[in-house]
Short mmCIF file of C-alpha atoms in Angstrom, two decimals:
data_model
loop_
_atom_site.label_atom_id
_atom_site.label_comp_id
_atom_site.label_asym_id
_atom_site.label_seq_id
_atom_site.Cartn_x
_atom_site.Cartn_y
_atom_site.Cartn_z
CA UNK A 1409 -135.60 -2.83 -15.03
CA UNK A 1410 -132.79 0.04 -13.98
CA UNK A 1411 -132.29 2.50 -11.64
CA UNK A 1412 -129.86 5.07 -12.26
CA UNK A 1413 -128.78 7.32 -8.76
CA UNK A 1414 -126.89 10.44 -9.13
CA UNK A 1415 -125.18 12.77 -6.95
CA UNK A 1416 -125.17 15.78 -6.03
CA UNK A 1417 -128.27 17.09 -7.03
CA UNK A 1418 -127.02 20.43 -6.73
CA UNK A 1419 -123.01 21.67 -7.32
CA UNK A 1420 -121.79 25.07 -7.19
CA UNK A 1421 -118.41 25.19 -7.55
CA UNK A 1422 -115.76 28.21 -8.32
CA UNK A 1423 -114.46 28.67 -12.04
CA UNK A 1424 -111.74 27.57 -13.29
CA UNK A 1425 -112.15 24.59 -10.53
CA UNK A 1426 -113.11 20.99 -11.50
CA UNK A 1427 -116.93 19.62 -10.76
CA UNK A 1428 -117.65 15.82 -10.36
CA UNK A 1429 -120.88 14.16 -10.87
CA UNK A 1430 -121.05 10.29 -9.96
CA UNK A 1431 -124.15 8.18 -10.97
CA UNK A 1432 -124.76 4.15 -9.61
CA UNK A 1433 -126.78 1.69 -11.52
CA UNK A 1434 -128.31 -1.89 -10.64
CA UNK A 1435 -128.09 -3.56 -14.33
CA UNK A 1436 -125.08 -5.33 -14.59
CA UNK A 1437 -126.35 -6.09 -18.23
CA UNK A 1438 -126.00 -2.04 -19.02
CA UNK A 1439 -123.64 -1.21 -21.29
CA UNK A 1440 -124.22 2.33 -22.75
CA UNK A 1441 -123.54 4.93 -19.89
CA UNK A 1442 -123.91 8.51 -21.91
CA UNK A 1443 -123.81 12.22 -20.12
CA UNK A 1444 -126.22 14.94 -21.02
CA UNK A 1445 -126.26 18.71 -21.13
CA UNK A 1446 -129.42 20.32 -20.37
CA UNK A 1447 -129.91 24.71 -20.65
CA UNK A 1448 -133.16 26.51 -18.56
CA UNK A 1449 -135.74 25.63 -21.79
CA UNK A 1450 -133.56 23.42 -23.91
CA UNK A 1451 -133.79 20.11 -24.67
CA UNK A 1452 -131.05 17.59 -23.67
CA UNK A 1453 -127.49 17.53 -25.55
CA UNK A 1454 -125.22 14.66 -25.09
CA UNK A 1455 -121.65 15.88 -24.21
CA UNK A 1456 -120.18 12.71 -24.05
CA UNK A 1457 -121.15 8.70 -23.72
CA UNK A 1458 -118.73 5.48 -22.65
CA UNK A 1459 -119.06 2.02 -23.52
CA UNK A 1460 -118.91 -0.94 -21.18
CA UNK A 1461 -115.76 -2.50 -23.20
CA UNK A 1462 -113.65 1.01 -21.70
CA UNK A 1463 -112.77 2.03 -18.26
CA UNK A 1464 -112.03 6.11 -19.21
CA UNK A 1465 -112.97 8.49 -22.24
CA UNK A 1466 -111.76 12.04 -22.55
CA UNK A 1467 -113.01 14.39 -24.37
CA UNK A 1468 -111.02 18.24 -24.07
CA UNK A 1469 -112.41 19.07 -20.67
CA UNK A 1470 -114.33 16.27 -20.03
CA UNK A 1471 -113.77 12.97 -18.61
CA UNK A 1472 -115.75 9.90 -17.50
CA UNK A 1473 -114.74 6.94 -15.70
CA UNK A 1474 -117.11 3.44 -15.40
CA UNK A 1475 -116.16 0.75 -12.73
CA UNK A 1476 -118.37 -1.97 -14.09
CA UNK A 1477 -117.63 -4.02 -10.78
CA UNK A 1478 -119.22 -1.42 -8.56
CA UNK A 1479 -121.37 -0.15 -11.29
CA UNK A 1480 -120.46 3.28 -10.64
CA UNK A 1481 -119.71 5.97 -13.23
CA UNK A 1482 -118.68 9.18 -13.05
CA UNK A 1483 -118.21 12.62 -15.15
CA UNK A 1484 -115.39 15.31 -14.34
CA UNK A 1485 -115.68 18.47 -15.78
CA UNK A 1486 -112.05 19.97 -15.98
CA UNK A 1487 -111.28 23.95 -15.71
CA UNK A 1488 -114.81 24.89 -15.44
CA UNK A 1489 -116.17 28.01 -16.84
CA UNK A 1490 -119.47 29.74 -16.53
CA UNK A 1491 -121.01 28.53 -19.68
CA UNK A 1492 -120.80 25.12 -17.63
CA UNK A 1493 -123.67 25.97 -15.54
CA UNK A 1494 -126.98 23.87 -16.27
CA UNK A 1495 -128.57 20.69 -15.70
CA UNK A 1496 -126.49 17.36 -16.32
CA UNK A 1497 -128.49 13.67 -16.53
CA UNK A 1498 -126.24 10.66 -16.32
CA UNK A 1499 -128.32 7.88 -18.25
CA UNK A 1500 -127.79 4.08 -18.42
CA UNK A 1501 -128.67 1.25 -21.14
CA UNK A 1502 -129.19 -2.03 -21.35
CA UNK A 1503 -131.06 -3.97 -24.07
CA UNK A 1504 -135.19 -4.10 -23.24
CA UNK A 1505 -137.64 -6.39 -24.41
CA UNK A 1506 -139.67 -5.76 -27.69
CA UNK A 1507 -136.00 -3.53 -29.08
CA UNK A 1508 -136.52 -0.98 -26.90
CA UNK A 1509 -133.35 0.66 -26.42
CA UNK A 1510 -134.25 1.95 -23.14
CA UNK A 1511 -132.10 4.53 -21.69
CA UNK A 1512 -132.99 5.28 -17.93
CA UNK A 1513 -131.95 8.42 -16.87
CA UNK A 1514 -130.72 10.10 -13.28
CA UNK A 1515 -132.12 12.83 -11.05
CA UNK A 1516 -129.95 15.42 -12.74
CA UNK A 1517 -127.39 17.63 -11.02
CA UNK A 1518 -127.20 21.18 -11.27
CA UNK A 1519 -124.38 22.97 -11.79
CA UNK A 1520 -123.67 26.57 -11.29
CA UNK A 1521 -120.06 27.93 -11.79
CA UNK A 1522 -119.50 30.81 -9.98
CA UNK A 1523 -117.25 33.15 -12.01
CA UNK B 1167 -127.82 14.99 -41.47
CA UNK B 1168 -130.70 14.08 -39.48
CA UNK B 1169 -132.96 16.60 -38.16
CA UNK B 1170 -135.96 16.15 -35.45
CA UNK B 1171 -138.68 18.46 -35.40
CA UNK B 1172 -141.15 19.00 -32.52
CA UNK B 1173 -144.53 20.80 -32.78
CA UNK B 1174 -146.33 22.65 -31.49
CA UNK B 1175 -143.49 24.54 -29.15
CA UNK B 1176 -145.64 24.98 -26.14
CA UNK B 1177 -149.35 24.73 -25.06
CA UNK B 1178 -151.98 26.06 -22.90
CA UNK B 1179 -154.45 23.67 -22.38
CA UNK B 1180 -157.56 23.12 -19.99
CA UNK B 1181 -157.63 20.06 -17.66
CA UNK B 1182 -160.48 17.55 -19.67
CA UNK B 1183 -159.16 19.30 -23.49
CA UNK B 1184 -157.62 16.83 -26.08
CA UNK B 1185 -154.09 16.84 -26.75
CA UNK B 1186 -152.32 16.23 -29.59
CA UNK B 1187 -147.77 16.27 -29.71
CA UNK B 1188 -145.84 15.24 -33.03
CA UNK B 1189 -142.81 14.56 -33.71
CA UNK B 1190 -140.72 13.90 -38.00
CA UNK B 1191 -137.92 13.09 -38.11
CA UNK B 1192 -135.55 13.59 -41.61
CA UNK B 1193 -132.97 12.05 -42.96
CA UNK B 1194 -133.08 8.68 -41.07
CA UNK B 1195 -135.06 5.80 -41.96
CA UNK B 1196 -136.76 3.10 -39.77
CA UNK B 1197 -135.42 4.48 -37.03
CA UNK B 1198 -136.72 3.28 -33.21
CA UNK B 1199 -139.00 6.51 -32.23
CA UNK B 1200 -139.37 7.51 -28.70
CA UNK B 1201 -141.57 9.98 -26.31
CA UNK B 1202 -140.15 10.89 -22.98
CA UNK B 1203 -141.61 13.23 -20.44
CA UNK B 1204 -139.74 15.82 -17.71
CA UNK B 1205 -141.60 17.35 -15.28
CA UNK B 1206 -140.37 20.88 -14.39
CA UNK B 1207 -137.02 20.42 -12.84
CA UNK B 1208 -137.66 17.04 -12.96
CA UNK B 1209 -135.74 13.88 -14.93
CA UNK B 1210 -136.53 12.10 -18.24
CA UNK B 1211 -138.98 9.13 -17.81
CA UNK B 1212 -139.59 7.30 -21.01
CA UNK B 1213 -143.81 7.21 -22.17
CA UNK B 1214 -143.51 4.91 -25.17
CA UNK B 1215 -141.35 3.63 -27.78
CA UNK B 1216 -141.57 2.42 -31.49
CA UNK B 1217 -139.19 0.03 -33.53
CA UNK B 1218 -141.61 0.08 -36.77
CA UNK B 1219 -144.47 1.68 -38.10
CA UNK B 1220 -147.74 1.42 -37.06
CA UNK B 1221 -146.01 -0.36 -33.45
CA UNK B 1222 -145.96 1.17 -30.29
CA UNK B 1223 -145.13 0.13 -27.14
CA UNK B 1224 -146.39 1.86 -23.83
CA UNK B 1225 -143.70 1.71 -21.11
CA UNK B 1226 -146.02 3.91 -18.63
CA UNK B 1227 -149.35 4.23 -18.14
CA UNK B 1228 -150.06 7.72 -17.70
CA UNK B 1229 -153.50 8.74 -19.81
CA UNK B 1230 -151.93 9.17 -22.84
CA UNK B 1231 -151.31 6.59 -26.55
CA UNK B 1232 -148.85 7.44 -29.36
CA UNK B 1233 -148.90 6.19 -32.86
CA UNK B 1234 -146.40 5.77 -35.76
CA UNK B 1235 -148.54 6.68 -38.94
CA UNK B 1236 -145.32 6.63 -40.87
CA UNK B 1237 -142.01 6.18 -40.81
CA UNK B 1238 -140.80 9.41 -39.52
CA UNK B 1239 -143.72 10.47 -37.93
CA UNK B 1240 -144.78 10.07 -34.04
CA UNK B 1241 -147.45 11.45 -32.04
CA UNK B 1242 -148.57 11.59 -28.82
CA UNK B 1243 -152.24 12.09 -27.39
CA UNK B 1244 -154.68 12.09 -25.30
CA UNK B 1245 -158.74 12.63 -25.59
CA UNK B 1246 -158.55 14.19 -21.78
CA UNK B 1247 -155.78 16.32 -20.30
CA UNK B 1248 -155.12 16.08 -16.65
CA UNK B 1249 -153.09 18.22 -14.02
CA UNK B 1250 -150.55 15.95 -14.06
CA UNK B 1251 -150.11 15.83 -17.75
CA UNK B 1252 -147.69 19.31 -17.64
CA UNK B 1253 -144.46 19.36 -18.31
CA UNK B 1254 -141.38 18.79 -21.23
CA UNK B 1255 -142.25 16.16 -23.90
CA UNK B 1256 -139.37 15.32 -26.04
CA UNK B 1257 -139.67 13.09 -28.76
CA UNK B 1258 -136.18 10.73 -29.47
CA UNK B 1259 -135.02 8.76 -32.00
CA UNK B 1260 -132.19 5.83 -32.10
CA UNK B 1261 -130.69 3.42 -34.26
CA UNK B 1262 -132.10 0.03 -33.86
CA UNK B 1263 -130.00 -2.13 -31.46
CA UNK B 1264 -128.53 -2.03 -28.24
CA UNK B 1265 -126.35 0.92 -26.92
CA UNK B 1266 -127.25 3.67 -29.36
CA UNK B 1267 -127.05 7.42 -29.17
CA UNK B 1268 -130.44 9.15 -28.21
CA UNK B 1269 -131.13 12.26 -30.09
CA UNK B 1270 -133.58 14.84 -28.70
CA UNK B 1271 -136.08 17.03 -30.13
CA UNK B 1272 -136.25 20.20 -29.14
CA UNK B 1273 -139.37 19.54 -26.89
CA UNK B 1274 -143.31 20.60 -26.60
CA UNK B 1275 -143.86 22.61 -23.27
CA UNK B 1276 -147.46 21.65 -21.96
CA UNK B 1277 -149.34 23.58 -19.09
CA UNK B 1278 -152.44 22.57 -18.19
CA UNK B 1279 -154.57 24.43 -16.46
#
């Protein structure tokens, strides 16, 4: 199977400063790394996903990097704000037995932006 | 568009009750069906998943089964809740293959007491 590792589990950072979240995963056969927003209650939102065929995506304030070689991804949240502050997964998938599109998700980091 | 629907929204239950989670989905057909649990601060572990109906596969055995009835219907249950059954259950759904976006319900909040 996969393990996913992310760090930190907690960030507090100032606003308008950026925040970095880095994840590690064993299966070099992953190739669906996606990033997920979670509020106190909520269920998870995806913010923003890369594919193993790119290195960087950028999205306005966001940006995540994958270095299939050391199977290490990360997400950088530019100019953060307050609204920033919750729970972020980093998830990784590779192709299961039986279809299952597994997606195997991190620890979770949260973020609080300090205004 | 596609909408996911979760019921009930939460639950009070007594350790040894019967549970029962579902889960429609709209606006998508055959679409691979998933349950995942959180525990209170706690990541997303996948339960179960389905690629068809009336298939599903267990991925952790934790006292619960799911079922696909139809299409774009999944539920989760067990005949005996347990301590360790509280938490966040969010039902998913995919597109078949490889490498595709996983959509969230908005999640069934279980204590059991």
């Amino acid at each position: 199977g996969e393990q996913v590792e992310q760090l930190p589990s907690i960030l507090r950072v100032q606003e308008r400063s950026s925040a970095s979240i880095n994840c590690t995963y064993e299966n070099s056969a992953s190739n669906y790394f996606p990033w997920y927003k979670q509020e106190p209650g909520e269920n998870p939102k995806l913010i923003i996903d890369i594919r193993s065929n790119m290195e960087r995506k950028q999205i306005q304030g966001l940006i995540v990097l994958l270095d299939k070689k050391a199977k290490r991804f990360s997400l950088h949240i530019t100019d953060t704000q307050p609204a920033d502050s919750a729970m972020y997964f980093c998830a990784a998938s590779a192709w299961a037995t039986g279809g299952n599109n597994k997606l195997t998700f991190g620890q979770g980091t949260v973020l609080s932006v300090i205004p | 568009a596609q909408t996911i629907h979760q019921w009930p929204v939460a639950e009070i239950k007594a350790v040894g009750s019967p549970l029962s989670l579902g889960c429609t989905i709209k606006g998508k057909s055959s679409p691979n069906l998933y349950w995942y649990w959180q525990a209170t601060g706690g990541t997303l572990q996948q339960l179960f998943y389905s690629i068809t109906v009336g298939q599903v596969e267990s991925v952790v055995q934790l006292n619960l089964s799911a079922s696909r009835p139809k299409d774009d219907q999944f539920i989760l249950s067990t005949e005996k809740l347990l301590l360790s059954h509280s938490g966040f259950y969010l039902c998913a759904w995919s597109l078949q293959g490889a490498g595709n976006t996983l959509y969230f319900g908005e999640g069934s909040r279980l204590i059991v007491v």
